[in-house]
mmCIF file of C-alpha atoms in Angstrom:
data_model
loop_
_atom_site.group_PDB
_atom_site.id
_atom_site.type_symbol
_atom_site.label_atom_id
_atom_site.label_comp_id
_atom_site.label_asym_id
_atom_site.label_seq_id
_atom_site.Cartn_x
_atom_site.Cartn_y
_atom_site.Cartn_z
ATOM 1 C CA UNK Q 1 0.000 0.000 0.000
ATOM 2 C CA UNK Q 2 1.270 3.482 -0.971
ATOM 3 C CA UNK Q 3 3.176 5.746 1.852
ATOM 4 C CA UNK Q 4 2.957 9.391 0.757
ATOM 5 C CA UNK Q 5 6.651 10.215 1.282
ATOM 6 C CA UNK Q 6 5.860 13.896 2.313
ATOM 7 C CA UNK Q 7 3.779 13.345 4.793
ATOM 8 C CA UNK Q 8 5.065 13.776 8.168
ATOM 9 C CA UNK Q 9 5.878 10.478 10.040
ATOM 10 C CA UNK Q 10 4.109 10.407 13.606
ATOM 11 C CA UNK Q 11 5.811 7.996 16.064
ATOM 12 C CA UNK Q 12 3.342 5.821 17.966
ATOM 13 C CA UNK Q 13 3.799 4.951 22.031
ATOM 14 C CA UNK Q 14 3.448 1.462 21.841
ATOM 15 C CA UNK Q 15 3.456 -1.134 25.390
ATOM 16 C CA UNK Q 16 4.217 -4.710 24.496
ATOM 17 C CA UNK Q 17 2.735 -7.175 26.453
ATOM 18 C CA UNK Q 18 3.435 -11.120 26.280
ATOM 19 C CA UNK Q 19 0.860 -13.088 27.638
ATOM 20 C CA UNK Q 20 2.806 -16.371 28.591
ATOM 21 C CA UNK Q 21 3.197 -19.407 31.860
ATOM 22 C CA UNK Q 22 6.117 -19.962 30.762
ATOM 23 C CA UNK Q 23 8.362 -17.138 28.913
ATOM 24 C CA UNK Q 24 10.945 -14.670 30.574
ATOM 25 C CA UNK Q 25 12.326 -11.529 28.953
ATOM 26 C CA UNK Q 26 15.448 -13.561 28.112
ATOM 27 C CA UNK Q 27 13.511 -16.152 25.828
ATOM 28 C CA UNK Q 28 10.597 -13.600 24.732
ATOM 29 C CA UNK Q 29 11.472 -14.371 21.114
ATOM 30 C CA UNK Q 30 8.012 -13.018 19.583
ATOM 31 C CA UNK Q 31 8.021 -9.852 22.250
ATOM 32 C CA UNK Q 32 12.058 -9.299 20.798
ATOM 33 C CA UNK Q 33 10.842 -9.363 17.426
ATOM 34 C CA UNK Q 34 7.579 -7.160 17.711
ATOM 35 C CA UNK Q 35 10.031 -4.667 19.976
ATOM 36 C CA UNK Q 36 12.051 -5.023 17.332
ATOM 37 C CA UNK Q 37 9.775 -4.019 14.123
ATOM 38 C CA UNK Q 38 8.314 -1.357 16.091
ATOM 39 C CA UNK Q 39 11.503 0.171 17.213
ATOM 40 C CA UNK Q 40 12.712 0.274 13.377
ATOM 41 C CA UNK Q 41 9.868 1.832 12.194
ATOM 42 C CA UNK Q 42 10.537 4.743 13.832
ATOM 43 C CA UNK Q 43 7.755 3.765 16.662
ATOM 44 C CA UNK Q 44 8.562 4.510 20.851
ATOM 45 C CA UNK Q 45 8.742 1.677 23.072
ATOM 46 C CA UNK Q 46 6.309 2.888 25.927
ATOM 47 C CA UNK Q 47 6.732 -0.103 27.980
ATOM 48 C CA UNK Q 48 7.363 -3.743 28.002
ATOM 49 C CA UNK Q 49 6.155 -6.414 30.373
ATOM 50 C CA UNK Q 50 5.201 -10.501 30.499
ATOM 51 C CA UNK Q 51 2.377 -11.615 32.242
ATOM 52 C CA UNK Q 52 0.896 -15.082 33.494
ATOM 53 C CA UNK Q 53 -2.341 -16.468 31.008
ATOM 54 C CA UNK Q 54 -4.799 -15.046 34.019
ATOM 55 C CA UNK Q 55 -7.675 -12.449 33.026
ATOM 56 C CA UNK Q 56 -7.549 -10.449 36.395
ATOM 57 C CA UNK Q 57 -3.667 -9.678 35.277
ATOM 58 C CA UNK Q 58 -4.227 -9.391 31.673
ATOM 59 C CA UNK Q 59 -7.122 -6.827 32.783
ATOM 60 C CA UNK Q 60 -5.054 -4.645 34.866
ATOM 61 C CA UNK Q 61 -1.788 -4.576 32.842
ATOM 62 C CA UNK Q 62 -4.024 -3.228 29.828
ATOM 63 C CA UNK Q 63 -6.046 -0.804 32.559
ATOM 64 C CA UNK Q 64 -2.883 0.859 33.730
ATOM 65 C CA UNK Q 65 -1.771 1.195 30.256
ATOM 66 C CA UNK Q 66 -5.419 2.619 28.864
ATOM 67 C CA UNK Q 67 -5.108 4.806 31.533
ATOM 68 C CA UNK Q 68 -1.397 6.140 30.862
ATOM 69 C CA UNK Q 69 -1.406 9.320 28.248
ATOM 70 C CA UNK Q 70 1.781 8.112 27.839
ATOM 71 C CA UNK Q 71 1.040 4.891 25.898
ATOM 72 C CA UNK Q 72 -1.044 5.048 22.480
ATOM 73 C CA UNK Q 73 -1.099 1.541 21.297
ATOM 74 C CA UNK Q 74 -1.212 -1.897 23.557
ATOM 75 C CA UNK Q 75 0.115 -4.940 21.378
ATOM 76 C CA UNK Q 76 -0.159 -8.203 22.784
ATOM 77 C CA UNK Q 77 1.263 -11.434 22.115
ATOM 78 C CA UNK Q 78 0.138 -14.914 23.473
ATOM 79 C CA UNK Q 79 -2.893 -15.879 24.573
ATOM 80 C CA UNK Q 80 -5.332 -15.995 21.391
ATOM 81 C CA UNK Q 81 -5.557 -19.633 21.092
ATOM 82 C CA UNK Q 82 -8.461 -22.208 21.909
ATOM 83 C CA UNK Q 83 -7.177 -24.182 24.987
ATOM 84 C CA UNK Q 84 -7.847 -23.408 28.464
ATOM 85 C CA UNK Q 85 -4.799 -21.476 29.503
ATOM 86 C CA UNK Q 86 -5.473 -18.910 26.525
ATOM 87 C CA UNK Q 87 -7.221 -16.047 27.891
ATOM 88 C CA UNK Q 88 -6.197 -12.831 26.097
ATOM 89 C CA UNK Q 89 -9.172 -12.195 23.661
ATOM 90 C CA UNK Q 90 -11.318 -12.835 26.853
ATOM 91 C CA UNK Q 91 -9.205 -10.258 29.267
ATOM 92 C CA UNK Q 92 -9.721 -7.772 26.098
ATOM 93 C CA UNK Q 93 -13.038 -8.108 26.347
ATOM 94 C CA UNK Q 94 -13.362 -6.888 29.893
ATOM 95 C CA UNK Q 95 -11.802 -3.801 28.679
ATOM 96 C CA UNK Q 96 -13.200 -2.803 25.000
ATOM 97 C CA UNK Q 97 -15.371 0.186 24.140
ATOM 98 C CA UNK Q 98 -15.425 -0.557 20.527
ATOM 99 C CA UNK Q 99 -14.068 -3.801 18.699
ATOM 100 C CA UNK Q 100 -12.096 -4.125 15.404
ATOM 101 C CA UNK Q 101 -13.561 -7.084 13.888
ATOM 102 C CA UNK Q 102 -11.593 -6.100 10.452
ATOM 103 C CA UNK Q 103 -8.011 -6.635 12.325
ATOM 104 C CA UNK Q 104 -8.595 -10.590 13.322
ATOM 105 C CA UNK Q 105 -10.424 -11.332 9.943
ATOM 106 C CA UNK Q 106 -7.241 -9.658 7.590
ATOM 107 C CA UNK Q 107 -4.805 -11.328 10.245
ATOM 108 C CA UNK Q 108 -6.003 -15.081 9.781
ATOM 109 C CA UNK Q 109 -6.218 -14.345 6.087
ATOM 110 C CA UNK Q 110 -2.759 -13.173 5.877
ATOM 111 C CA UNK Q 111 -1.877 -16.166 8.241
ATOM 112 C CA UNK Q 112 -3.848 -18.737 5.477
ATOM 113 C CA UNK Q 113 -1.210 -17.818 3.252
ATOM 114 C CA UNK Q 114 1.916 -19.448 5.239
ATOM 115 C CA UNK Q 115 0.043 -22.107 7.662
ATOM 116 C CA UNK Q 116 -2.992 -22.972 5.748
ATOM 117 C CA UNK Q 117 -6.146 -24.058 7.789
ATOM 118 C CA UNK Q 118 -4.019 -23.669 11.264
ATOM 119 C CA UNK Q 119 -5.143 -20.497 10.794
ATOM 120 C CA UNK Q 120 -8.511 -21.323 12.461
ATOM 121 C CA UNK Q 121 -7.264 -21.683 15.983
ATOM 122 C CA UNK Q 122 -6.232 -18.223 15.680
ATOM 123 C CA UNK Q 123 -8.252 -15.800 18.360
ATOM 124 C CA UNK Q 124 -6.342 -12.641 16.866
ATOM 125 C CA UNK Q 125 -8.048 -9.288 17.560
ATOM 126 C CA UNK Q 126 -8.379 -5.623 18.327
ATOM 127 C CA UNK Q 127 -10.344 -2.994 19.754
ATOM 128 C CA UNK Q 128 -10.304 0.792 21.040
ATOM 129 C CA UNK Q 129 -10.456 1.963 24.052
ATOM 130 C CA UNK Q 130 -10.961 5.036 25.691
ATOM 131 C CA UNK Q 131 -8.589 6.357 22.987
ATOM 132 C CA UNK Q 132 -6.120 3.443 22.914
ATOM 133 C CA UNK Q 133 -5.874 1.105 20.403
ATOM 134 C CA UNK Q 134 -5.258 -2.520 21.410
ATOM 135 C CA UNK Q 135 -4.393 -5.204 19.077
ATOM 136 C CA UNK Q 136 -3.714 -9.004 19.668
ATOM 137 C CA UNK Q 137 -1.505 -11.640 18.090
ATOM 138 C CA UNK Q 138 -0.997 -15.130 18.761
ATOM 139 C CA UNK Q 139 2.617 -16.187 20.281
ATOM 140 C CA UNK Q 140 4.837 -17.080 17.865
ATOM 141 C CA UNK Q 141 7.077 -15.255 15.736
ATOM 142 C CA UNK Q 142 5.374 -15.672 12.708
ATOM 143 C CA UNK Q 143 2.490 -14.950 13.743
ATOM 144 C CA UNK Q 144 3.979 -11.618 14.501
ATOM 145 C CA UNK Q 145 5.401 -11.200 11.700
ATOM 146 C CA UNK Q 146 2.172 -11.646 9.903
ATOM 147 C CA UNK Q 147 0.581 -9.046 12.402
ATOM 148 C CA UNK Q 148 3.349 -6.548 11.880
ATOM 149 C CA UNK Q 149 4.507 -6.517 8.570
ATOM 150 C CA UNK Q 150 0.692 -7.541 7.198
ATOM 151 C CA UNK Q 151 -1.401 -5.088 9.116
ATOM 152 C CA UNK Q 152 0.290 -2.867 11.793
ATOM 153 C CA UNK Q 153 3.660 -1.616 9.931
ATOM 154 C CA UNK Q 154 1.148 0.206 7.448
ATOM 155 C CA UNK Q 155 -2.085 1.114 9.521
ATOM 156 C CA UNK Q 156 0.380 2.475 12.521
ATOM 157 C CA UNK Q 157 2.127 4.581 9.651
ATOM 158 C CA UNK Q 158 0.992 8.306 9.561
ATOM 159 C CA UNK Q 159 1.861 7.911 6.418
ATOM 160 C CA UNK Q 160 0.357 5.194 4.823
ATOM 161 C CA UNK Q 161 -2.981 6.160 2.368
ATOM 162 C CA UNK Q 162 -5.498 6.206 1.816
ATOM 163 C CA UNK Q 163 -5.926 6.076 5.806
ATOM 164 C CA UNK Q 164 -4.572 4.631 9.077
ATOM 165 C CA UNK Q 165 -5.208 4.520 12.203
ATOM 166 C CA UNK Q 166 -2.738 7.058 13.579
ATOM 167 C CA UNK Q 167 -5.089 9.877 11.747
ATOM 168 C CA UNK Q 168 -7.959 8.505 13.689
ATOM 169 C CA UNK Q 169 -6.079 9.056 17.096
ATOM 170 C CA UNK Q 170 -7.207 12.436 17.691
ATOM 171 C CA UNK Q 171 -10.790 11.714 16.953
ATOM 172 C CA UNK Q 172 -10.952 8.496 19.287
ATOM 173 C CA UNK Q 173 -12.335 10.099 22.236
ATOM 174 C CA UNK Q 174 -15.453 12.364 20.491
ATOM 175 C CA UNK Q 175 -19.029 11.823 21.346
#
């Protein structure tokens, strides 16, 4: 999709947060690479953390960061699968004014393309609220890759036309 080159680039706070039992910062391979496609986009690292597969935390590690002027954009990673321990889209839930139905449908059609019908386990999705975007992708690094370089690399570019979402910041919060 076309980037109009002069258009002013607007760097996006974005938290990372990787929902995970069993991963540390030191072996947070999909949270490295997301840190690291947002960082070399020009994007701001607003915060980083990992967090057990348990709604109450999931809830208030997004609440503190929807509540933080400092922090534009929530990505998550982990969670979004079927089994019992995945609990993301559910914690999400607990905290979304509006839902972006568009951002899970494009992601598991981008995802078709490199893992076929595995695509289907995929709980991917997105929201707004109260001015912050949140989006979530499953826990591996392709799947981030997907997420990133599909969907987020473009819509979280000021740049990109014919629209994004960064335009749309400004205007999250009318009534």
């Amino acid at each position: 999709m076309p980037i109009d080159e002069a258009a002013v680039f607007l760097p996006v706070q974005i938290a990372v947060l990787t929902v995970s039992d069993t991963r540390s910062l030191a072996d947070d391979r999909s949270g490295d690479t997301l840190v690291a496609r947002l960082l070399a986009a020009g994007h701001v690292l607003a915060d980083r953390q990992i967090v057990k597969d348990d709604v109450p935390t999931i809830v208030a590690t997004l609440t503190q960061w929807i509540d933080d002027p400092s922090v534009d954009c929530i990505i998550t990673t982990g969670g979004t699968g079927v089994t019992g321990r995945d609990v993301t889209p559910e914690a999400i839930e607990q905290v979304q004014d509006k839902p972006i139905p568009g951002f899970g449908e494009l992601f598991r059609w981008l995802s078709f393309q490199t893992i076929g019908t595995s695509t289907v386990q995929s709980r991917a999705c997105a929201c707004v609220t109260r001015g912050t975007y949140i989006f979530a992708l499953p826990g591996s690094t392709g799947a981030v890759k997907d997420g990133w370089d599909g969907i987020l690399a473009s819509q979280l570019d000021s740049r990109h036309k014919p629209c994004n979402f960064v335009e749309l910041m400004p205007r999250l919060l009318e009534r």
